[in-house]
Coordinates of C-alpha atoms and ligand atoms in Angstrom, one line a residue:
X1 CA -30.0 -28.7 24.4
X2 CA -32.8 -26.5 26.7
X3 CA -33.1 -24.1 28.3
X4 CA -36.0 -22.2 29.8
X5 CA -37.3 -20.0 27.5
X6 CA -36.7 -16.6 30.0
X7 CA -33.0 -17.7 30.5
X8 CA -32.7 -17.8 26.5
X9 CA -34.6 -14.3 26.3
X10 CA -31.3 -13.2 28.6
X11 CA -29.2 -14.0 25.6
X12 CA -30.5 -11.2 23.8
X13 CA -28.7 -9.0 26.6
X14 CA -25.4 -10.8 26.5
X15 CA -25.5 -10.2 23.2
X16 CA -26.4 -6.6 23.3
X17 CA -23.2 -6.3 24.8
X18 CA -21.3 -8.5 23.1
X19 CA -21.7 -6.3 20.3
X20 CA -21.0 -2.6 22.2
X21 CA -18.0 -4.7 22.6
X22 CA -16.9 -5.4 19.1
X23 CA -17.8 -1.5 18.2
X24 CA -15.5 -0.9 21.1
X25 CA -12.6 -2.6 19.9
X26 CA -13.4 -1.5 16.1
X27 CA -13.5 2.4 17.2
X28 CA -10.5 1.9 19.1
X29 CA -8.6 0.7 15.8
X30 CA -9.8 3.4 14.0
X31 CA -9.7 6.2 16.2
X32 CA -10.7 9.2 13.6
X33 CA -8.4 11.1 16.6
X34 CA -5.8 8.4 16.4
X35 CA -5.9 9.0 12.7
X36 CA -5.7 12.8 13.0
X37 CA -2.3 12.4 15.5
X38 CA -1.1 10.8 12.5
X39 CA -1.6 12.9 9.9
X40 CA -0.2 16.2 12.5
X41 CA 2.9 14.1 13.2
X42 CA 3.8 13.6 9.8
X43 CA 2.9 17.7 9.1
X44 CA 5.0 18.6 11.5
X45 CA 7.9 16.6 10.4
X46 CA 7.8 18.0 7.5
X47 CA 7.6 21.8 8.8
X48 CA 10.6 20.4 11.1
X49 CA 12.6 19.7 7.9
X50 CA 11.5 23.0 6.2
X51 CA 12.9 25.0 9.5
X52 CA 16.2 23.0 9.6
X53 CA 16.8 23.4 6.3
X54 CA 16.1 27.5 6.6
X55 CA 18.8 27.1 9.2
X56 CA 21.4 25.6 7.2
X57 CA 20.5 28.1 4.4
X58 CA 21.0 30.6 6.7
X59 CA 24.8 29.1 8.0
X60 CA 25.8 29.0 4.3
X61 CA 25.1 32.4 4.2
X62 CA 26.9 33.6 7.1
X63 CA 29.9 31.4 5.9
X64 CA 29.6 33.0 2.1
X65 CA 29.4 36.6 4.2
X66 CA 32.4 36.4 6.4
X67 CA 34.4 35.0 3.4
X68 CA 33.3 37.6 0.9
X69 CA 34.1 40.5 4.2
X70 CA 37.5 38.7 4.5
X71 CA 38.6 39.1 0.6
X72 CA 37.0 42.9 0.5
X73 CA 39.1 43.4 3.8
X74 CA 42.0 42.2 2.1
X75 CA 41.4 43.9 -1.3
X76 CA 41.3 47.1 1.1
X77 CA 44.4 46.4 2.8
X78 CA 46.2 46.6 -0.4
X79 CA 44.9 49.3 -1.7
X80 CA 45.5 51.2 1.3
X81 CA 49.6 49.9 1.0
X82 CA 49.1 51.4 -2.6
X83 CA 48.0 54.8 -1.7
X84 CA 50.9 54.5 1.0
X85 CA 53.4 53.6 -1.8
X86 CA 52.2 56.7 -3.8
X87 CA 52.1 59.3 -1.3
X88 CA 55.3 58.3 0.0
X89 CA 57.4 59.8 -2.6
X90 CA 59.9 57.2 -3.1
X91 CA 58.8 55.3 -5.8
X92 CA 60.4 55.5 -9.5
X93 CA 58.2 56.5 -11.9
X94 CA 57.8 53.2 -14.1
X95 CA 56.8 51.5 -10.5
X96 CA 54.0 54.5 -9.9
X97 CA 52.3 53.6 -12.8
X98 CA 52.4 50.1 -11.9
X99 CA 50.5 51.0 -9.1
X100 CA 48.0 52.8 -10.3
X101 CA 47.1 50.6 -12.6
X102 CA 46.7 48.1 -9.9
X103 CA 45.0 50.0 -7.7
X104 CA 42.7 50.4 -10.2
X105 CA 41.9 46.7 -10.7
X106 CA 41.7 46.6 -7.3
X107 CA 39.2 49.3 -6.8
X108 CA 37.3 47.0 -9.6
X109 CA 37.2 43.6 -7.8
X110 CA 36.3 45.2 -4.2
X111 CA 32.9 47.1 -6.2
X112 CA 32.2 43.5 -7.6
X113 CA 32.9 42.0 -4.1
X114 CA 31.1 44.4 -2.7
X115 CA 27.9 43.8 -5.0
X116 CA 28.2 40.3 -4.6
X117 CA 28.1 40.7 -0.6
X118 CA 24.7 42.8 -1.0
X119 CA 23.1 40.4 -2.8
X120 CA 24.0 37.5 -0.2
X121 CA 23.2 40.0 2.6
X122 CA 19.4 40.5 0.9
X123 CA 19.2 37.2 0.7
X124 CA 20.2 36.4 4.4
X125 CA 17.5 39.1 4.9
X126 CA 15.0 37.2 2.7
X127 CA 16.0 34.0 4.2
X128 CA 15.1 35.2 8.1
X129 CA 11.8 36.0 7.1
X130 CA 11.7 32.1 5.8
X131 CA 12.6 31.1 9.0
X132 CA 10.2 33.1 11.3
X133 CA 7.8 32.0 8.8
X134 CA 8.9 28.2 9.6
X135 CA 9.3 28.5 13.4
X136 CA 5.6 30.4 13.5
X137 CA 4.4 27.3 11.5
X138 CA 6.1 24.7 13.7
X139 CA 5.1 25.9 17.0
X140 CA 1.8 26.0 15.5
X141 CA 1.9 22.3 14.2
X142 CA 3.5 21.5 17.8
X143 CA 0.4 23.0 19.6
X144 CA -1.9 21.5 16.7
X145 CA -0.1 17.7 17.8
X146 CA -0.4 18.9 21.8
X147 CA -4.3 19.7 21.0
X148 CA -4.9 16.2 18.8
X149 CA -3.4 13.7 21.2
X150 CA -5.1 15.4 24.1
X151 CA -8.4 14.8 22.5
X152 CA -6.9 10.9 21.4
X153 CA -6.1 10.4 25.2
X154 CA -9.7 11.5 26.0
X155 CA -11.1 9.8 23.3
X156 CA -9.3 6.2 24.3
X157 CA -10.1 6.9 28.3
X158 CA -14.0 7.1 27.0
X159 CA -13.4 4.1 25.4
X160 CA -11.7 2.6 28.4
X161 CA -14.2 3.3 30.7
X162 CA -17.0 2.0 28.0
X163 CA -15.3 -1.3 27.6
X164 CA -15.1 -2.0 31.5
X165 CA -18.4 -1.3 32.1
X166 CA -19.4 -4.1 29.0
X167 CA -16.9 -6.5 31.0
X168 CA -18.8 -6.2 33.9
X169 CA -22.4 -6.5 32.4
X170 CA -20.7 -9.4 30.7
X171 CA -19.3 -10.9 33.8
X172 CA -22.7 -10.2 35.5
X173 CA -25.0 -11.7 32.7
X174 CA -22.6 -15.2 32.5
X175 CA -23.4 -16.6 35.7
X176 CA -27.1 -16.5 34.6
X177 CA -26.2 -19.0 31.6
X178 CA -25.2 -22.9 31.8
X179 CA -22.1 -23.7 30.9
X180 CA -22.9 -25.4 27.7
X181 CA -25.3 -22.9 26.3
X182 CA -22.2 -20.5 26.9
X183 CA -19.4 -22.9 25.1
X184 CA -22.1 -22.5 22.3
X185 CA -22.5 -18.9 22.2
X186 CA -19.3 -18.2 22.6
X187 CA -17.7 -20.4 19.5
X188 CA -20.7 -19.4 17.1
X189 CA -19.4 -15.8 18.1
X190 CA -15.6 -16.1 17.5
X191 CA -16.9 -18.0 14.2
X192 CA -19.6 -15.7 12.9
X193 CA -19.5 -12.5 15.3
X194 CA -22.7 -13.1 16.4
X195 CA -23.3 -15.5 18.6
X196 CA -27.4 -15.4 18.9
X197 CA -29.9 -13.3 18.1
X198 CA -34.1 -12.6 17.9
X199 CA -36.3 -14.1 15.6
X200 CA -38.4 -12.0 13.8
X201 CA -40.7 -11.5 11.2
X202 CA -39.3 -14.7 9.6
X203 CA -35.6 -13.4 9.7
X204 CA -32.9 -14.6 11.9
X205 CA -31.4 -11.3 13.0
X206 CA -28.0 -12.7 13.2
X207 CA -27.8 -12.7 9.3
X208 CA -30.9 -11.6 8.1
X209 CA -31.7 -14.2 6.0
X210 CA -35.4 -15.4 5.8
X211 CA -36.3 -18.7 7.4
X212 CA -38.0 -21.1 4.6
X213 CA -42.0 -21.9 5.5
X214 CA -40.9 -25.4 6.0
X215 CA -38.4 -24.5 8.5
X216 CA -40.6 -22.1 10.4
X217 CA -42.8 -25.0 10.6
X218 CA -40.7 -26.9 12.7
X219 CA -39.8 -23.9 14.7
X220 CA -43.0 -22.8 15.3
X221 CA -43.7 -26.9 16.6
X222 CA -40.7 -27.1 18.5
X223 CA -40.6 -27.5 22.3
X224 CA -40.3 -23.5 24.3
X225 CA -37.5 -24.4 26.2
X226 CA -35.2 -25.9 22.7
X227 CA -32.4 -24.4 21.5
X228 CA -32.6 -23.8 18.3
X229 CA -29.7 -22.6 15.8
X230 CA -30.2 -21.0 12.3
X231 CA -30.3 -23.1 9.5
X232 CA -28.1 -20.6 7.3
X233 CA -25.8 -19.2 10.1
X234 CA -25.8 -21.1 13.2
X235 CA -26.5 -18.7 15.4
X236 CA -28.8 -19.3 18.4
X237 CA -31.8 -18.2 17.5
X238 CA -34.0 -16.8 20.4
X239 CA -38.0 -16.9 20.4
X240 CA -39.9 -13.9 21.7
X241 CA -43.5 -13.1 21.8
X242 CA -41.6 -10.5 18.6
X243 CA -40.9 -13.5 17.0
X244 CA -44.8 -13.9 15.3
X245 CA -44.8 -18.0 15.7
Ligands
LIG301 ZN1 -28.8 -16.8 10.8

């Protein structure tokens, strides 16, 4: 194949952009801020569970406090029909005792039921400070997410905006090219990722490899206007004045 020398030059350029393209599409699969959305997300599910599960602590308690209330109610209730029995003079004597003694148990088991509903009160108390602890830290991890996918949405739109203007240079540069210098380009490029590159100092800057004397021979002797393809990679391999031939 040949092509004038300048046109091949051009190549250079299409593949100048060619590459901002695949560093495009590399950056936009690992977007660091992509990767930080991530990581908040799955922080803030966790402080999500942690706040939930303050709030069912919290139900249990409420449930353990009205129950515990309820049975020191009742406790009460009886002693109170006790003392009513006592003061009201018409109980026989072996009864009276009867009832002291039990209101003395009673008095017993409300003190223990009271205890018990301190403790569950203190830890009620203990448990709200949990969950203002846990709400602060959600809302914080909710604005942290907020702040992180703002700067993902700015991040892709950059890249957006990079990629079209490639496209365009792209579509621009193409109509300089034949068509069959293209379908080559193009296929050593889906093959190898680079579909041509300068010549230099010996090296074939597609993969870097240095071109044998022999080899450079024939280079150096062939006609300006050949196209000429790396021995090791393929690649098109353009020749500059930079190319030392
Ligand atoms: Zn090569």
């Amino acid at each position: 194949m040949n092509v004038e020398p300048s046109v091949q030059t051009k190549l250079l350029q299409l593949a100048g952009v060619d590459a901002e393209l695949t560093r495009i599409a590399h950056r936009r699969s690992a977007l660091p801020e992509q990767q930080e959305v991530t990581r908040l997300t799955g922080e803030r599910h966790g402080y999500k569970d942690a706040a939930v599960a303050v709030e069912i602590g919290i139900d249990d308690l409420d449930r353990d406090i009205r129950k515990l209330e309820g049975e020191v109610d009742a406790v009460r209730k009886r002693e109170d029909r006790d003392r009513d029995m006592l003061t009201s003079g018409t109980v026989a004597a072996k009864q009276l005792s009867e009832i002291q003694h039990e209101l003395g148990s009673l008095e017993r088991r409300r003190s223990v039921l009271e205890d018990e509903l301190l403790t569950v009160m203190e830890q009620r108390e203990a448990m709200l400070a949990d969950h203002d602890h846990a709400g602060a830290r959600l809302s914080k991890a909710d604005q942290d997410l907020e702040d992180a996918e703002r700067l993902r949405d700015e991040a892709m739109a950059d890249l957006e905006v990079a990629q079209q203007r490639c496209e365009k240079d792209r579509a621009e540069l193409i109509g300089l090219f034949p068509t069959d210098l293209i379908a080559v380009y193009d296929k050593q490029r889906a093959a190898h990722g680079v579909g041509a590159a300068l010549l230099q100092a010996r090296r074939c800057g597609a993969c870097r490899i240095e071109i044998d004397r022999g080899e450079m021979q024939r280079i150096a002797q062939a006609a300006p206007d050949a196209v000429l393809r790396c021995p090791e990679c393929s690649a098109i391999m353009v020749r500059t004045k930079e190319s030392g031939l």
